[in-house]
mmCIF file with all atom_site columns, C-alpha atoms in Angstrom:
data_model
loop_
_atom_site.group_PDB
_atom_site.id
_atom_site.type_symbol
_atom_site.label_atom_id
_atom_site.label_alt_id
_atom_site.label_comp_id
_atom_site.label_asym_id
_atom_site.label_entity_id
_atom_site.label_seq_id
_atom_site.pdbx_PDB_ins_code
_atom_site.Cartn_x
_atom_site.Cartn_y
_atom_site.Cartn_z
_atom_site.occupancy
_atom_site.B_iso_or_equiv
_atom_site.pdbx_formal_charge
_atom_site.auth_seq_id
_atom_site.auth_comp_id
_atom_site.auth_asym_id
_atom_site.auth_atom_id
_atom_site.pdbx_PDB_model_num
ATOM 1   C CA . MET A 1 1   ? -19.295 -1.064  -2.026  1.00 69.00 ? 18  MET A CA 1
ATOM 2   C CA . ALA A 1 2   ? -19.543 -1.085  1.745   1.00 90.00 ? 19  ALA A CA 1
ATOM 3   C CA . THR A 1 3   ? -18.562 1.828   3.923   1.00 94.00 ? 20  THR A CA 1
ATOM 4   C CA . LEU A 1 4   ? -16.108 1.332   6.759   1.00 94.00 ? 21  LEU A CA 1
ATOM 5   C CA . ALA A 1 5   ? -19.032 1.803   9.142   1.00 94.00 ? 22  ALA A CA 1
ATOM 6   C CA . THR A 1 6   ? -20.845 -1.136  7.498   1.00 95.00 ? 23  THR A CA 1
ATOM 7   C CA . LEU A 1 7   ? -17.787 -3.336  7.964   1.00 96.00 ? 24  LEU A CA 1
ATOM 8   C CA . GLU A 1 8   ? -17.576 -2.278  11.595  1.00 95.00 ? 25  GLU A CA 1
ATOM 9   C CA . ASP A 1 9   ? -21.229 -3.320  12.032  1.00 94.00 ? 26  ASP A CA 1
ATOM 10  C CA . GLN A 1 10  ? -20.354 -6.737  10.616  1.00 96.00 ? 27  GLN A CA 1
ATOM 11  C CA . VAL A 1 11  ? -17.613 -7.054  13.203  1.00 96.00 ? 28  VAL A CA 1
ATOM 12  C CA . ARG A 1 12  ? -20.116 -6.298  15.969  1.00 95.00 ? 29  ARG A CA 1
ATOM 13  C CA . VAL A 1 13  ? -22.461 -8.983  14.657  1.00 94.00 ? 30  VAL A CA 1
ATOM 14  C CA . LYS A 1 14  ? -19.686 -11.584 14.644  1.00 95.00 ? 31  LYS A CA 1
ATOM 15  C CA . MET A 1 15  ? -18.685 -10.494 18.160  1.00 94.00 ? 32  MET A CA 1
ATOM 16  C CA . ASN A 1 16  ? -22.333 -10.624 19.361  1.00 92.00 ? 33  ASN A CA 1
ATOM 17  C CA . LEU A 1 17  ? -22.298 -6.928  20.201  1.00 92.00 ? 34  LEU A CA 1
ATOM 18  C CA . SER A 1 18  ? -25.176 -4.506  19.730  1.00 87.00 ? 35  SER A CA 1
ATOM 19  C CA . ALA A 1 19  ? -24.709 -1.075  18.217  1.00 81.00 ? 36  ALA A CA 1
ATOM 20  C CA . SER A 1 20  ? -24.956 0.481   21.682  1.00 82.00 ? 37  SER A CA 1
ATOM 21  C CA . ASP A 1 21  ? -22.398 -1.781  23.346  1.00 82.00 ? 38  ASP A CA 1
ATOM 22  C CA . THR A 1 22  ? -19.170 -0.037  24.304  1.00 83.00 ? 39  THR A CA 1
ATOM 23  C CA . SER A 1 23  ? -17.731 -2.894  26.343  1.00 85.00 ? 40  SER A CA 1
ATOM 24  C CA . PRO A 1 24  ? -15.640 -4.964  25.960  1.00 89.00 ? 41  PRO A CA 1
ATOM 25  C CA . LEU A 1 25  ? -14.996 -3.260  22.592  1.00 92.00 ? 42  LEU A CA 1
ATOM 26  C CA . SER A 1 26  ? -15.539 0.439   21.985  1.00 92.00 ? 43  SER A CA 1
ATOM 27  C CA . ASP A 1 27  ? -16.390 1.983   18.624  1.00 91.00 ? 44  ASP A CA 1
ATOM 28  C CA . ALA A 1 28  ? -12.895 3.467   18.481  1.00 93.00 ? 45  ALA A CA 1
ATOM 29  C CA . MET A 1 29  ? -11.289 0.064   19.009  1.00 95.00 ? 46  MET A CA 1
ATOM 30  C CA . ILE A 1 30  ? -13.347 -1.620  16.289  1.00 96.00 ? 47  ILE A CA 1
ATOM 31  C CA . ASN A 1 31  ? -12.621 1.264   13.938  1.00 95.00 ? 48  ASN A CA 1
ATOM 32  C CA . GLN A 1 32  ? -8.885  0.894   14.559  1.00 96.00 ? 49  GLN A CA 1
ATOM 33  C CA . PHE A 1 33  ? -9.051  -2.871  13.969  1.00 97.00 ? 50  PHE A CA 1
ATOM 34  C CA . ILE A 1 34  ? -10.678 -2.237  10.576  1.00 97.00 ? 51  ILE A CA 1
ATOM 35  C CA . LEU A 1 35  ? -8.022  0.336   9.647   1.00 96.00 ? 52  LEU A CA 1
ATOM 36  C CA . ASP A 1 36  ? -5.258  -2.036  10.722  1.00 97.00 ? 53  ASP A CA 1
ATOM 37  C CA . ALA A 1 37  ? -6.844  -4.734  8.551   1.00 97.00 ? 54  ALA A CA 1
ATOM 38  C CA . GLN A 1 38  ? -6.752  -2.435  5.524   1.00 96.00 ? 55  GLN A CA 1
ATOM 39  C CA . ASN A 1 39  ? -3.060  -1.729  5.982   1.00 95.00 ? 56  ASN A CA 1
ATOM 40  C CA . GLU A 1 40  ? -2.187  -5.388  6.536   1.00 97.00 ? 57  GLU A CA 1
ATOM 41  C CA . ILE A 1 41  ? -3.990  -6.454  3.359   1.00 96.00 ? 58  ILE A CA 1
ATOM 42  C CA . VAL A 1 42  ? -2.513  -3.647  1.256   1.00 95.00 ? 59  VAL A CA 1
ATOM 43  C CA . SER A 1 43  ? 0.981   -4.524  2.471   1.00 94.00 ? 60  SER A CA 1
ATOM 44  C CA . LEU A 1 44  ? 0.609   -8.163  1.378   1.00 94.00 ? 61  LEU A CA 1
ATOM 45  C CA . MET A 1 45  ? -1.496  -8.122  -1.796  1.00 93.00 ? 62  MET A CA 1
ATOM 46  C CA . PRO A 1 46  ? 0.099   -7.845  -5.274  1.00 90.00 ? 63  PRO A CA 1
ATOM 47  C CA . ASP A 1 47  ? 0.053   -4.345  -6.718  1.00 90.00 ? 64  ASP A CA 1
ATOM 48  C CA . ASP A 1 48  ? -2.218  -5.359  -9.598  1.00 85.00 ? 65  ASP A CA 1
ATOM 49  C CA . ALA A 1 49  ? -4.923  -6.426  -7.155  1.00 87.00 ? 66  ALA A CA 1
ATOM 50  C CA . LEU A 1 50  ? -5.035  -2.912  -5.717  1.00 91.00 ? 67  LEU A CA 1
ATOM 51  C CA . TYR A 1 51  ? -5.770  -1.126  -8.987  1.00 87.00 ? 68  TYR A CA 1
ATOM 52  C CA . ASN A 1 52  ? -8.346  1.167   -7.384  1.00 88.00 ? 69  ASN A CA 1
ATOM 53  C CA . LEU A 1 53  ? -5.692  2.462   -4.964  1.00 94.00 ? 70  LEU A CA 1
ATOM 54  C CA . VAL A 1 54  ? -3.267  3.529   -7.701  1.00 94.00 ? 71  VAL A CA 1
ATOM 55  C CA . GLU A 1 55  ? -2.669  7.273   -7.976  1.00 95.00 ? 72  GLU A CA 1
ATOM 56  C CA . LEU A 1 56  ? -0.451  9.482   -10.134 1.00 94.00 ? 73  LEU A CA 1
ATOM 57  C CA . SER A 1 57  ? 1.409   12.549  -8.919  1.00 92.00 ? 74  SER A CA 1
ATOM 58  C CA . GLN A 1 58  ? 3.216   14.994  -11.191 1.00 86.00 ? 75  GLN A CA 1
ATOM 59  C CA . SER A 1 59  ? 5.823   17.419  -9.953  1.00 80.00 ? 76  SER A CA 1
ATOM 60  C CA . ASN A 1 60  ? 8.866   19.442  -10.912 1.00 75.00 ? 77  ASN A CA 1
ATOM 61  C CA . PRO A 1 61  ? 11.937  18.031  -9.151  1.00 70.00 ? 78  PRO A CA 1
ATOM 62  C CA . GLY A 1 62  ? 13.833  20.372  -6.878  1.00 61.00 ? 79  GLY A CA 1
ATOM 63  C CA . SER A 1 63  ? 17.610  20.338  -7.087  1.00 55.00 ? 80  SER A CA 1
ATOM 64  C CA . THR A 1 64  ? 19.914  19.461  -4.222  1.00 51.00 ? 81  THR A CA 1
ATOM 65  C CA . GLY A 1 65  ? 23.603  19.157  -5.016  1.00 51.00 ? 82  GLY A CA 1
ATOM 66  C CA . SER A 1 66  ? 24.197  16.883  -8.000  1.00 54.00 ? 83  SER A CA 1
ATOM 67  C CA . THR A 1 67  ? 20.746  15.320  -7.991  1.00 62.00 ? 84  THR A CA 1
ATOM 68  C CA . SER A 1 68  ? 17.085  16.249  -8.008  1.00 79.00 ? 85  SER A CA 1
ATOM 69  C CA . VAL A 1 69  ? 14.477  15.425  -5.413  1.00 85.00 ? 86  VAL A CA 1
ATOM 70  C CA . VAL A 1 70  ? 10.821  14.553  -5.885  1.00 87.00 ? 87  VAL A CA 1
ATOM 71  C CA . SER A 1 71  ? 8.623   14.629  -2.800  1.00 87.00 ? 88  SER A CA 1
ATOM 72  C CA . ILE A 1 72  ? 6.846   11.388  -1.956  1.00 92.00 ? 89  ILE A CA 1
ATOM 73  C CA . PRO A 1 73  ? 3.081   12.047  -1.999  1.00 92.00 ? 90  PRO A CA 1
ATOM 74  C CA . SER A 1 74  ? 1.732   12.397  1.523   1.00 93.00 ? 91  SER A CA 1
ATOM 75  C CA . ASP A 1 75  ? -0.860  9.651   0.969   1.00 94.00 ? 92  ASP A CA 1
ATOM 76  C CA . ALA A 1 76  ? 1.564   7.126   -0.555  1.00 95.00 ? 93  ALA A CA 1
ATOM 77  C CA . PHE A 1 77  ? 1.654   3.597   0.864   1.00 95.00 ? 94  PHE A CA 1
ATOM 78  C CA . ARG A 1 78  ? 4.319   2.417   -1.584  1.00 94.00 ? 95  ARG A CA 1
ATOM 79  C CA . ILE A 1 79  ? 5.872   3.695   -4.787  1.00 95.00 ? 96  ILE A CA 1
ATOM 80  C CA . LEU A 1 80  ? 5.226   1.711   -7.971  1.00 94.00 ? 97  LEU A CA 1
ATOM 81  C CA . SER A 1 81  ? 7.219   3.626   -10.586 1.00 94.00 ? 98  SER A CA 1
ATOM 82  C CA . VAL A 1 82  ? 8.751   6.947   -11.531 1.00 93.00 ? 99  VAL A CA 1
ATOM 83  C CA . ARG A 1 83  ? 8.652   8.348   -15.078 1.00 90.00 ? 100 ARG A CA 1
ATOM 84  C CA . PHE A 1 84  ? 10.200  11.433  -16.582 1.00 84.00 ? 101 PHE A CA 1
ATOM 85  C CA . LYS A 1 85  ? 9.546   13.243  -19.845 1.00 76.00 ? 102 LYS A CA 1
ATOM 86  C CA . GLU A 1 86  ? 12.293  12.958  -22.428 1.00 74.00 ? 103 GLU A CA 1
ATOM 87  C CA . ALA A 1 87  ? 13.242  15.794  -24.729 1.00 70.00 ? 104 ALA A CA 1
ATOM 88  C CA . SER A 1 88  ? 11.191  14.080  -27.447 1.00 74.00 ? 105 SER A CA 1
ATOM 89  C CA . GLY A 1 89  ? 8.118   14.402  -25.244 1.00 74.00 ? 106 GLY A CA 1
ATOM 90  C CA . SER A 1 90  ? 7.720   10.679  -24.516 1.00 78.00 ? 107 SER A CA 1
ATOM 91  C CA . LEU A 1 91  ? 7.462   9.392   -20.960 1.00 81.00 ? 108 LEU A CA 1
ATOM 92  C CA . THR A 1 92  ? 10.207  6.992   -19.884 1.00 86.00 ? 109 THR A CA 1
ATOM 93  C CA . TYR A 1 93  ? 10.477  4.875   -16.757 1.00 91.00 ? 110 TYR A CA 1
ATOM 94  C CA . ALA A 1 94  ? 13.437  5.483   -14.498 1.00 91.00 ? 111 ALA A CA 1
ATOM 95  C CA . GLN A 1 95  ? 15.041  2.309   -13.167 1.00 92.00 ? 112 GLN A CA 1
ATOM 96  C CA . LYS A 1 96  ? 14.871  1.805   -9.416  1.00 93.00 ? 113 LYS A CA 1
ATOM 97  C CA . ILE A 1 97  ? 18.174  1.328   -7.617  1.00 92.00 ? 114 ILE A CA 1
ATOM 98  C CA . THR A 1 98  ? 19.202  1.260   -3.966  1.00 92.00 ? 115 THR A CA 1
ATOM 99  C CA . PRO A 1 99  ? 20.216  4.454   -2.131  1.00 91.00 ? 116 PRO A CA 1
ATOM 100 C CA . GLN A 1 100 ? 23.764  3.098   -1.858  1.00 89.00 ? 117 GLN A CA 1
ATOM 101 C CA . VAL A 1 101 ? 24.050  2.608   -5.620  1.00 88.00 ? 118 VAL A CA 1
ATOM 102 C CA . MET A 1 102 ? 22.483  6.020   -6.216  1.00 87.00 ? 119 MET A CA 1
ATOM 103 C CA . ASP A 1 103 ? 25.194  7.594   -4.057  1.00 85.00 ? 120 ASP A CA 1
ATOM 104 C CA . LYS A 1 104 ? 27.801  6.092   -6.407  1.00 82.00 ? 121 LYS A CA 1
ATOM 105 C CA . VAL A 1 105 ? 25.892  7.228   -9.486  1.00 82.00 ? 122 VAL A CA 1
ATOM 106 C CA . LEU A 1 106 ? 25.661  10.771  -8.146  1.00 78.00 ? 123 LEU A CA 1
ATOM 107 C CA . SER A 1 107 ? 29.344  10.872  -7.258  1.00 77.00 ? 124 SER A CA 1
ATOM 108 C CA . ASP A 1 108 ? 30.150  9.659   -10.787 1.00 68.00 ? 125 ASP A CA 1
ATOM 109 C CA . THR A 1 109 ? 32.072  6.685   -9.376  1.00 62.00 ? 126 THR A CA 1
ATOM 110 C CA . SER A 1 110 ? 29.774  3.955   -10.652 1.00 56.00 ? 127 SER A CA 1
ATOM 111 C CA . SER A 1 111 ? 30.720  1.875   -13.682 1.00 63.00 ? 128 SER A CA 1
ATOM 112 C CA . PHE A 1 112 ? 27.853  -0.557  -13.201 1.00 64.00 ? 129 PHE A CA 1
ATOM 113 C CA . PRO A 1 113 ? 25.269  0.748   -13.389 1.00 69.00 ? 130 PRO A CA 1
ATOM 114 C CA . SER A 1 114 ? 26.498  3.580   -15.560 1.00 72.00 ? 131 SER A CA 1
ATOM 115 C CA . ALA A 1 115 ? 26.787  6.956   -13.882 1.00 66.00 ? 132 ALA A CA 1
ATOM 116 C CA . SER A 1 116 ? 24.984  8.403   -16.905 1.00 72.00 ? 133 SER A CA 1
ATOM 117 C CA . GLY A 1 117 ? 21.968  6.130   -16.464 1.00 80.00 ? 134 GLY A CA 1
ATOM 118 C CA . LYS A 1 118 ? 18.423  7.204   -15.669 1.00 85.00 ? 135 LYS A CA 1
ATOM 119 C CA . TYR A 1 119 ? 17.556  6.000   -12.195 1.00 89.00 ? 136 TYR A CA 1
ATOM 120 C CA . TYR A 1 120 ? 15.574  6.752   -9.079  1.00 92.00 ? 137 TYR A CA 1
ATOM 121 C CA . ALA A 1 121 ? 16.003  5.741   -5.463  1.00 94.00 ? 138 ALA A CA 1
ATOM 122 C CA . ILE A 1 122 ? 13.998  6.292   -2.293  1.00 94.00 ? 139 ILE A CA 1
ATOM 123 C CA . LYS A 1 123 ? 16.097  7.820   0.462   1.00 90.00 ? 140 LYS A CA 1
ATOM 124 C CA . ASP A 1 124 ? 15.372  9.891   3.575   1.00 88.00 ? 141 ASP A CA 1
ATOM 125 C CA . GLY A 1 125 ? 11.670  10.168  2.763   1.00 88.00 ? 142 GLY A CA 1
ATOM 126 C CA . SER A 1 126 ? 12.173  11.483  -0.777  1.00 90.00 ? 143 SER A CA 1
ATOM 127 C CA . ILE A 1 127 ? 12.623  10.205  -4.323  1.00 91.00 ? 144 ILE A CA 1
ATOM 128 C CA . LEU A 1 128 ? 16.048  10.957  -5.778  1.00 89.00 ? 145 LEU A CA 1
ATOM 129 C CA . LEU A 1 129 ? 16.420  11.233  -9.554  1.00 86.00 ? 146 LEU A CA 1
ATOM 130 C CA . SER A 1 130 ? 19.762  10.825  -11.301 1.00 84.00 ? 147 SER A CA 1
ATOM 131 C CA . GLN A 1 131 ? 20.973  13.827  -13.250 1.00 78.00 ? 148 GLN A CA 1
ATOM 132 C CA . ALA A 1 132 ? 20.370  12.058  -16.571 1.00 76.00 ? 149 ALA A CA 1
ATOM 133 C CA . CYS A 1 133 ? 16.626  12.126  -15.905 1.00 77.00 ? 150 CYS A CA 1
ATOM 134 C CA . VAL A 1 134 ? 16.616  15.821  -15.105 1.00 70.00 ? 151 VAL A CA 1
ATOM 135 C CA . ASN A 1 135 ? 18.742  16.672  -18.132 1.00 65.00 ? 152 ASN A CA 1
ATOM 136 C CA . GLU A 1 136 ? 15.842  15.448  -20.254 1.00 60.00 ? 153 GLU A CA 1
ATOM 137 C CA . SER A 1 137 ? 13.097  17.369  -18.502 1.00 60.00 ? 154 SER A CA 1
ATOM 138 C CA . ASN A 1 138 ? 12.125  19.191  -15.339 1.00 65.00 ? 155 ASN A CA 1
ATOM 139 C CA . SER A 1 139 ? 8.986   17.133  -14.721 1.00 77.00 ? 156 SER A CA 1
ATOM 140 C CA . ALA A 1 140 ? 8.415   13.712  -13.183 1.00 84.00 ? 157 ALA A CA 1
ATOM 141 C CA . GLU A 1 141 ? 5.410   11.441  -12.674 1.00 89.00 ? 158 GLU A CA 1
ATOM 142 C CA . VAL A 1 142 ? 5.139   9.144   -9.659  1.00 93.00 ? 159 VAL A CA 1
ATOM 143 C CA . SER A 1 143 ? 2.781   6.158   -9.677  1.00 95.00 ? 160 SER A CA 1
ATOM 144 C CA . TYR A 1 144 ? 1.947   4.814   -6.226  1.00 96.00 ? 161 TYR A CA 1
ATOM 145 C CA . ILE A 1 145 ? -0.427  2.787   -4.082  1.00 95.00 ? 162 ILE A CA 1
ATOM 146 C CA . LYS A 1 146 ? -2.205  5.253   -1.848  1.00 95.00 ? 163 LYS A CA 1
ATOM 147 C CA . LEU A 1 147 ? -3.078  4.794   1.789   1.00 95.00 ? 164 LEU A CA 1
ATOM 148 C CA . PRO A 1 148 ? -6.655  3.514   2.129   1.00 94.00 ? 165 PRO A CA 1
ATOM 149 C CA . GLN A 1 149 ? -9.088  6.174   3.267   1.00 92.00 ? 166 GLN A CA 1
ATOM 150 C CA . THR A 1 150 ? -9.982  6.195   6.962   1.00 93.00 ? 167 THR A CA 1
ATOM 151 C CA . THR A 1 151 ? -13.292 8.077   7.111   1.00 92.00 ? 168 THR A CA 1
ATOM 152 C CA . THR A 1 152 ? -15.909 5.817   8.690   1.00 89.00 ? 169 THR A CA 1
ATOM 153 C CA . GLY A 1 153 ? -18.888 6.992   6.683   1.00 90.00 ? 170 GLY A CA 1
ATOM 154 C CA . THR A 1 154 ? -17.309 6.692   3.233   1.00 90.00 ? 171 THR A CA 1
ATOM 155 C CA . GLU A 1 155 ? -16.812 3.682   0.993   1.00 93.00 ? 172 GLU A CA 1
ATOM 156 C CA . CYS A 1 156 ? -13.959 1.292   1.676   1.00 94.00 ? 173 CYS A CA 1
ATOM 157 C CA . ASP A 1 157 ? -11.145 1.687   -0.844  1.00 93.00 ? 174 ASP A CA 1
ATOM 158 C CA . LEU A 1 158 ? -10.353 -2.020  -0.985  1.00 94.00 ? 175 LEU A CA 1
ATOM 159 C CA . PRO A 1 159 ? -12.133 -4.227  -3.558  1.00 91.00 ? 176 PRO A CA 1
ATOM 160 C CA . GLU A 1 160 ? -15.312 -5.896  -2.308  1.00 92.00 ? 177 GLU A CA 1
ATOM 161 C CA . TRP A 1 161 ? -13.765 -9.359  -2.496  1.00 91.00 ? 178 TRP A CA 1
ATOM 162 C CA . LEU A 1 162 ? -11.167 -8.325  0.108   1.00 94.00 ? 179 LEU A CA 1
ATOM 163 C CA . GLN A 1 163 ? -13.593 -6.747  2.551   1.00 95.00 ? 180 GLN A CA 1
ATOM 164 C CA . PRO A 1 164 ? -14.647 -10.017 4.272   1.00 96.00 ? 181 PRO A CA 1
ATOM 165 C CA . LEU A 1 165 ? -10.999 -10.498 5.178   1.00 97.00 ? 182 LEU A CA 1
ATOM 166 C CA . MET A 1 166 ? -10.991 -7.061  6.799   1.00 97.00 ? 183 MET A CA 1
ATOM 167 C CA . VAL A 1 167 ? -13.917 -8.103  8.967   1.00 98.00 ? 184 VAL A CA 1
ATOM 168 C CA . ASP A 1 168 ? -12.266 -11.377 9.988   1.00 98.00 ? 185 ASP A CA 1
ATOM 169 C CA . TYR A 1 169 ? -9.008  -9.605  10.855  1.00 98.00 ? 186 TYR A CA 1
ATOM 170 C CA . ALA A 1 170 ? -10.900 -7.134  13.045  1.00 98.00 ? 187 ALA A CA 1
ATOM 171 C CA . VAL A 1 171 ? -12.831 -9.947  14.739  1.00 98.00 ? 188 VAL A CA 1
ATOM 172 C CA . ALA A 1 172 ? -9.557  -11.707 15.541  1.00 98.00 ? 189 ALA A CA 1
ATOM 173 C CA . GLN A 1 173 ? -8.218  -8.550  17.166  1.00 97.00 ? 190 GLN A CA 1
ATOM 174 C CA . GLY A 1 174 ? -11.461 -8.276  19.134  1.00 96.00 ? 191 GLY A CA 1
ATOM 175 C CA . LYS A 1 175 ? -11.094 -11.856 20.333  1.00 97.00 ? 192 LYS A CA 1
ATOM 176 C CA . LYS A 1 176 ? -7.587  -11.048 21.553  1.00 97.00 ? 193 LYS A CA 1
ATOM 177 C CA . GLN A 1 177 ? -8.991  -8.078  23.446  1.00 94.00 ? 194 GLN A CA 1
ATOM 178 C CA . ILE A 1 178 ? -11.371 -10.337 25.379  1.00 94.00 ? 195 ILE A CA 1
ATOM 179 C CA . GLU A 1 179 ? -8.583  -12.897 25.873  1.00 95.00 ? 196 GLU A CA 1
ATOM 180 C CA . GLU A 1 180 ? -9.988  -15.555 23.548  1.00 97.00 ? 197 GLU A CA 1
ATOM 181 C CA . TYR A 1 181 ? -6.512  -16.121 22.219  1.00 97.00 ? 198 TYR A CA 1
ATOM 182 C CA . GLN A 1 182 ? -6.983  -19.571 20.725  1.00 97.00 ? 199 GLN A CA 1
ATOM 183 C CA . VAL A 1 183 ? -10.002 -18.487 18.704  1.00 97.00 ? 200 VAL A CA 1
ATOM 184 C CA . ALA A 1 184 ? -8.150  -15.353 17.611  1.00 98.00 ? 201 ALA A CA 1
ATOM 185 C CA . GLN A 1 185 ? -5.194  -17.409 16.407  1.00 98.00 ? 202 GLN A CA 1
ATOM 186 C CA . LEU A 1 186 ? -7.425  -19.745 14.402  1.00 98.00 ? 203 LEU A CA 1
ATOM 187 C CA . ILE A 1 187 ? -9.088  -16.780 12.709  1.00 98.00 ? 204 ILE A CA 1
ATOM 188 C CA . MET A 1 188 ? -5.728  -15.189 11.898  1.00 98.00 ? 205 MET A CA 1
ATOM 189 C CA . ASN A 1 189 ? -4.345  -18.454 10.511  1.00 98.00 ? 206 ASN A CA 1
ATOM 190 C CA . ASP A 1 190 ? -7.359  -18.672 8.209   1.00 98.00 ? 207 ASP A CA 1
ATOM 191 C CA . PHE A 1 191 ? -6.961  -14.981 7.311   1.00 98.00 ? 208 PHE A CA 1
ATOM 192 C CA . TYR A 1 192 ? -3.382  -15.426 6.118   1.00 97.00 ? 209 TYR A CA 1
ATOM 193 C CA . GLN A 1 193 ? -4.143  -18.671 4.299   1.00 97.00 ? 210 GLN A CA 1
ATOM 194 C CA . ARG A 1 194 ? -7.013  -17.081 2.371   1.00 95.00 ? 211 ARG A CA 1
ATOM 195 C CA . LEU A 1 195 ? -5.017  -13.931 1.690   1.00 94.00 ? 212 LEU A CA 1
ATOM 196 C CA . GLY A 1 196 ? -2.120  -16.015 0.405   1.00 93.00 ? 213 GLY A CA 1
ATOM 197 C CA . ALA A 1 197 ? -4.394  -18.038 -1.866  1.00 92.00 ? 214 ALA A CA 1
ATOM 198 C CA . LEU A 1 198 ? -5.963  -14.869 -3.270  1.00 89.00 ? 215 LEU A CA 1
ATOM 199 C CA . SER A 1 199 ? -2.546  -13.325 -3.839  1.00 88.00 ? 216 SER A CA 1
ATOM 200 C CA . GLN A 1 200 ? -1.295  -16.371 -5.737  1.00 85.00 ? 217 GLN A CA 1
ATOM 201 C CA . ARG A 1 201 ? -4.463  -16.655 -7.812  1.00 80.00 ? 218 ARG A CA 1
ATOM 202 C CA . TYR A 1 202 ? -4.471  -12.987 -8.705  1.00 76.00 ? 219 TYR A CA 1
ATOM 203 C CA . ALA A 1 203 ? -0.780  -12.923 -9.526  1.00 67.00 ? 220 ALA A CA 1
ATOM 204 C CA . GLY A 1 204 ? -1.218  -16.021 -11.691 1.00 58.00 ? 221 GLY A CA 1
ATOM 205 C CA . ILE A 1 205 ? -4.109  -14.505 -13.647 1.00 56.00 ? 222 ILE A CA 1
ATOM 206 C CA . HIS A 1 206 ? -2.154  -11.343 -14.365 1.00 50.00 ? 223 HIS A CA 1
ATOM 207 C CA . LYS A 1 207 ? 0.830   -13.259 -15.689 1.00 46.00 ? 224 LYS A CA 1
ATOM 208 C CA . LEU A 1 208 ? -1.261  -14.514 -18.632 1.00 41.00 ? 225 LEU A CA 1
#
């Protein structure tokens, strides 16, 4: 797999810049364009396509009032699931609900869903677990898509088949910087079309 530095070199080639050129695009600018490309792709691709970005975090929930709180991992891009260990020892998925519904569950005023159900919600930068989850166990497991790494000299976290899109995204941002707006727009239109096609194809494969 390519390092982020290798992808940045590919951007320079497409922009007709040598390694020593710092104008009109500096190394820092190209690096930021590549990082922005990573985040844009991760935000739009199906979770299954980002399998190499999936991480697990285990923790013991801390109590606050009538609920328990699990810290969101510092490198989390988005949460995929939350599981807790039942008294039998098996791991069970908590059902995701909105913070508003969780408030009703915690105040024991919810009839649907049941106030005794096993749920989680994301609120105020934390994961809230309903009391029914904590009654079973004091441990929880969070599955999440992590933030792509940002160190230039290390391998890109995204799959190789997505890396050309990172380069094109960065080139488009470079074209905007030098005020070649029409070219930049054409590149971005192609970027989103290709990304959309890949997303649909990948999602379709994983429905089989």
